[in-house]
Coordinates of N, CA and C in Angstrom, one line a residue:
X240 N 0.8 -1.3 0.0 CA 0.0 0.0 -0.1 C 0.9 1.2 0.1
X241 N 1.9 1.3 0.8 CA 2.7 2.4 0.9 C 3.5 2.8 -0.6
X242 N 3.7 1.8 -1.3 CA 4.2 1.9 -2.7 C 3.4 2.6 -3.6
X243 N 2.0 2.2 -3.3 CA 0.9 2.5 -4.2 C 0.8 4.2 -4.1
X244 N 0.9 4.7 -2.8 CA 0.8 6.0 -2.3 C 2.0 6.8 -3.0
X245 N 3.1 6.2 -2.9 CA 4.5 7.0 -3.3 C 4.1 7.1 -4.9
X246 N 3.9 6.1 -5.6 CA 3.7 5.9 -7.0 C 2.6 7.1 -7.2
X247 N 1.5 7.1 -6.7 CA 0.5 8.3 -7.0 C 1.0 9.7 -6.8
X248 N 1.9 9.8 -5.8 CA 2.5 11.2 -5.6 C 3.4 11.7 -6.7
X249 N 4.3 10.5 -7.2 CA 5.2 10.7 -8.2 C 4.4 11.0 -9.6
X250 N 3.3 10.2 -9.8 CA 2.7 10.5 -11.1 C 2.0 11.7 -11.0
X251 N 1.3 12.1 -10.0 CA 0.4 13.4 -9.7 C 1.3 14.6 -9.8
X252 N 2.7 14.5 -9.3 CA 3.6 15.6 -9.0 C 3.6 16.6 -10.3
X253 N 3.9 16.0 -11.4 CA 3.9 16.9 -12.6 C 2.8 17.7 -12.9
X254 N 1.6 17.2 -12.7 CA 0.4 18.0 -13.0 C 0.2 19.1 -12.0
X255 N 0.9 19.1 -11.0 CA 0.8 20.2 -10.1 C 1.7 21.5 -10.5
X256 N 2.8 21.0 -11.4 CA 3.7 22.1 -11.7 C 3.4 22.6 -13.2
X257 N 2.3 22.1 -13.7 CA 2.0 22.5 -15.1 C 1.4 23.8 -15.1
X258 N 1.7 24.5 -16.2 CA 0.8 25.7 -16.4 C -0.1 25.6 -17.6
X259 N -1.2 26.4 -17.8 CA -2.1 26.5 -18.4 C -1.7 26.8 -20.0
X260 N -1.4 25.6 -20.6 CA -0.6 25.8 -21.9 C -1.5 26.6 -23.0
X261 N -2.8 26.6 -22.7 CA -3.6 27.5 -23.8 C -3.4 28.9 -23.7
X262 N -2.5 29.2 -22.5 CA -2.1 30.9 -22.6 C -0.8 31.0 -23.2
X263 N -0.3 30.0 -23.7 CA 1.0 30.0 -24.3 C 1.1 29.6 -25.8
X264 N -0.1 29.5 -26.3 CA -0.2 29.2 -27.7 C 0.5 30.3 -28.7
X265 N 1.3 29.7 -29.6 CA 2.2 30.8 -30.3 C 3.7 31.0 -29.7
X266 N 3.9 30.6 -28.6 CA 5.2 30.7 -28.0 C 5.8 29.5 -28.3
X267 N 7.3 29.5 -28.2 CA 8.1 28.4 -28.4 C 8.7 28.1 -26.8
X268 N 8.9 27.0 -26.5 CA 9.6 26.5 -25.2 C 11.3 26.8 -25.5
X269 N 11.7 27.5 -24.8 CA 13.1 27.9 -25.0 C 14.0 27.1 -24.0
X270 N 13.6 26.9 -22.8 CA 14.4 26.2 -21.9 C 13.8 25.7 -20.6
X271 N 14.3 24.8 -20.0 CA 13.7 24.6 -18.6 C 15.0 24.6 -17.7
X272 N 15.0 25.4 -16.6 CA 15.9 25.5 -15.7 C 15.6 25.6 -14.2
X273 N 16.4 25.3 -13.4 CA 16.2 25.3 -11.9 C 16.4 26.8 -11.5
X274 N 15.5 27.4 -10.7 CA 15.6 28.8 -10.1 C 16.6 28.6 -8.9
X275 N 17.5 29.2 -8.7 CA 18.5 29.2 -7.6 C 18.3 30.3 -6.7
X276 N 17.9 31.4 -7.1 CA 17.7 32.5 -6.3 C 17.1 33.8 -7.0
X277 N 17.4 34.8 -6.6 CA 17.1 36.3 -7.3 C 17.9 37.2 -6.8
X278 N 17.8 38.3 -7.7 CA 18.7 39.6 -7.3 C 17.7 40.8 -7.2
X279 N 17.6 41.5 -6.1 CA 16.7 42.5 -6.0 C 17.5 43.6 -5.3
X280 N 17.5 44.8 -5.5 CA 18.2 46.1 -5.0 C 19.7 45.7 -4.6
X281 N 20.3 45.1 -5.6 CA 21.7 44.6 -5.5 C 22.0 43.6 -4.6
X282 N 21.1 43.0 -4.0 CA 21.5 41.8 -3.3 C 20.9 40.6 -3.7
X283 N 21.8 39.5 -3.8 CA 21.4 38.1 -4.2 C 21.0 37.4 -3.0
X284 N 19.8 36.5 -3.3 CA 19.1 35.8 -2.2 C 18.9 34.2 -2.8
X285 N 19.3 33.3 -2.2 CA 18.9 32.0 -2.6 C 17.4 31.7 -2.2
X286 N 16.8 30.8 -3.3 CA 15.5 30.6 -3.1 C 14.4 31.2 -4.0
X287 N 13.3 30.9 -3.9 CA 12.3 31.6 -4.9 C 11.2 32.2 -4.0
X288 N 11.0 33.3 -4.4 CA 9.8 34.1 -3.6 C 8.8 34.9 -4.7
X289 N 8.8 34.3 -5.7 CA 7.9 34.8 -6.9 C 8.7 36.1 -7.3
X290 N 7.9 36.7 -8.2 CA 8.5 37.9 -9.0 C 7.9 39.3 -8.4
X291 N 8.8 40.1 -8.7 CA 8.6 41.5 -8.2 C 9.0 42.4 -9.4
X292 N 8.4 43.4 -9.7 CA 8.9 44.1 -10.9 C 10.5 44.4 -10.9
X293 N 11.3 44.3 -12.0 CA 12.7 44.6 -11.9 C 13.5 43.6 -11.2
X294 N 12.9 42.5 -10.3 CA 13.8 41.4 -9.8 C 14.2 40.6 -10.7
X295 N 15.5 40.0 -10.7 CA 16.1 39.2 -11.6 C 16.1 37.8 -11.0
X296 N 15.5 36.9 -11.7 CA 15.5 35.3 -11.3 C 16.8 34.8 -11.7
X297 N 17.5 34.1 -10.9 CA 18.7 33.5 -11.2 C 18.8 32.1 -11.2
X298 N 19.0 31.5 -12.4 CA 19.0 29.9 -12.6 C 20.3 29.5 -12.0
X299 N 20.3 28.0 -11.9 CA 21.5 27.3 -11.4 C 22.6 27.4 -12.1
X300 N 22.4 28.0 -13.4 CA 23.6 28.1 -14.4 C 24.3 29.5 -14.2
X301 N 23.6 30.2 -13.4 CA 24.1 31.8 -13.3 C 23.5 32.7 -14.3
X302 N 22.7 32.2 -15.2 CA 21.8 33.1 -16.2 C 20.6 33.6 -15.6
X303 N 19.9 34.5 -16.3 CA 18.5 35.0 -15.3 C 17.7 35.8 -16.2
X304 N 16.5 36.1 -15.7 CA 15.6 36.8 -16.6 C 15.1 37.9 -15.5
X305 N 14.5 38.9 -16.2 CA 14.1 40.0 -15.3 C 12.6 40.0 -15.2
X306 N 12.0 40.1 -14.1 CA 10.4 39.9 -14.0 C 10.0 41.4 -14.5
X307 N 8.7 41.3 -15.0 CA 8.1 42.6 -15.5 C 6.9 42.9 -14.7
X308 N 6.5 41.9 -13.8 CA 5.4 42.0 -13.0 C 5.6 41.5 -11.6
X309 N 4.6 41.8 -10.8 CA 4.8 41.3 -9.3 C 3.8 40.1 -9.0
X310 N 4.2 39.0 -8.7 CA 3.5 37.9 -8.2 C 4.1 37.1 -7.2
X311 N 3.6 37.1 -5.9 CA 4.0 36.3 -4.9 C 4.1 34.9 -4.8
X312 N 4.9 34.1 -4.8 CA 4.9 32.6 -4.8 C 6.2 32.1 -4.0
X313 N 6.1 30.8 -3.5 CA 7.3 30.5 -2.9 C 7.6 29.2 -3.2
X314 N 8.7 28.8 -3.3 CA 9.1 27.4 -3.9 C 10.6 27.1 -3.5
X315 N 10.8 25.9 -3.2 CA 12.4 25.4 -3.1 C 13.0 25.0 -4.2
X316 N 13.7 26.0 -4.8 CA 14.4 25.7 -6.2 C 13.6 25.1 -7.1
X317 N 12.4 25.7 -7.4 CA 11.5 25.1 -8.6 C 12.1 25.0 -10.1
X318 N 11.7 24.2 -10.9 CA 12.0 24.2 -12.2 C 11.1 25.3 -13.0
X319 N 11.7 26.2 -13.7 CA 11.2 27.2 -14.7 C 11.3 26.9 -16.1
X320 N 10.0 27.1 -16.7 CA 10.0 26.9 -18.3 C 9.9 28.2 -18.8
X321 N 10.9 28.6 -19.7 CA 10.7 29.9 -20.5 C 10.3 29.7 -21.9
X322 N 9.2 30.3 -22.2 CA 8.5 30.4 -23.4 C 8.6 31.8 -24.2
X323 N 8.9 31.9 -25.4 CA 9.0 33.2 -26.0 C 8.5 33.1 -27.5
X324 N 8.0 34.5 -27.9 CA 7.6 34.7 -29.2 C 8.7 35.3 -30.0
X325 N 9.3 36.3 -29.1 CA 10.5 36.9 -29.5 C 11.2 37.5 -28.3
X326 N 12.2 38.3 -28.5 CA 13.2 38.9 -27.4 C 12.2 39.8 -26.5
X327 N 11.1 40.2 -26.8 CA 10.4 41.3 -26.3 C 9.1 40.6 -25.5
X328 N 8.9 39.4 -25.9 CA 7.6 38.7 -25.4 C 8.0 37.4 -24.8
X329 N 8.4 37.4 -23.5 CA 8.7 36.2 -23.1 C 7.8 35.7 -21.8
X330 N 7.5 34.6 -21.5 CA 6.8 34.2 -20.3 C 7.4 33.0 -19.7
X331 N 7.3 32.9 -18.3 CA 8.1 32.1 -17.5 C 7.0 31.4 -16.7
X332 N 7.1 29.8 -16.7 CA 6.1 29.2 -16.1 C 6.8 28.5 -14.9
X333 N 6.3 28.8 -13.7 CA 6.9 28.3 -12.5 C 5.9 27.7 -11.5
X334 N 5.8 26.4 -11.5 CA 4.9 25.6 -10.4 C 3.3 26.1 -10.8
X335 N 3.0 26.3 -12.0 CA 1.7 26.5 -12.5 C 1.3 27.9 -12.7
X336 N 2.2 28.9 -12.3 CA 2.1 30.4 -12.4 C 2.8 30.8 -13.7
X337 N 2.1 31.7 -14.5 CA 3.0 32.3 -15.6 C 3.3 33.8 -15.4
X338 N 4.5 34.1 -15.4 CA 5.1 35.4 -15.3 C 5.6 36.1 -16.7
X339 N 5.2 37.4 -16.8 CA 5.8 38.1 -17.9 C 7.2 38.4 -17.4
X340 N 8.4 38.0 -18.3 CA 9.8 38.4 -18.0 C 10.5 39.0 -19.2
X341 N 11.5 39.6 -19.0 CA 12.4 40.1 -20.0 C 13.7 39.6 -19.8
X342 N 14.7 39.9 -20.9 CA 16.1 39.6 -20.7 C 16.7 40.4 -19.6
X343 N 17.6 39.7 -18.8 CA 18.1 40.4 -17.7 C 19.5 40.8 -18.3
X344 N 19.8 42.1 -18.1 CA 20.9 42.9 -18.7 C 22.1 42.8 -17.7

């Protein structure tokens, strides 16, 4: 019985992380990366606490994207999926939420 519960959690877990793909029609999946932390007001913090305008989300490979909107969310190093139509129209899917983001300069 214990294995059945574990198997159900493993199978259902990806469904919890999915975004509504109907909101991403016309976008191309660019990458999936783990969010390691963020930079805000010149300070780097480990972990994930959602987006705030101008916050830079930093991935495990030290690349990042800049948040264009504010949306509070918490997670322990979640995987993010970047979708883009072009360099000025990008969206980031994180644990079921979709954020508008821009290139981090």
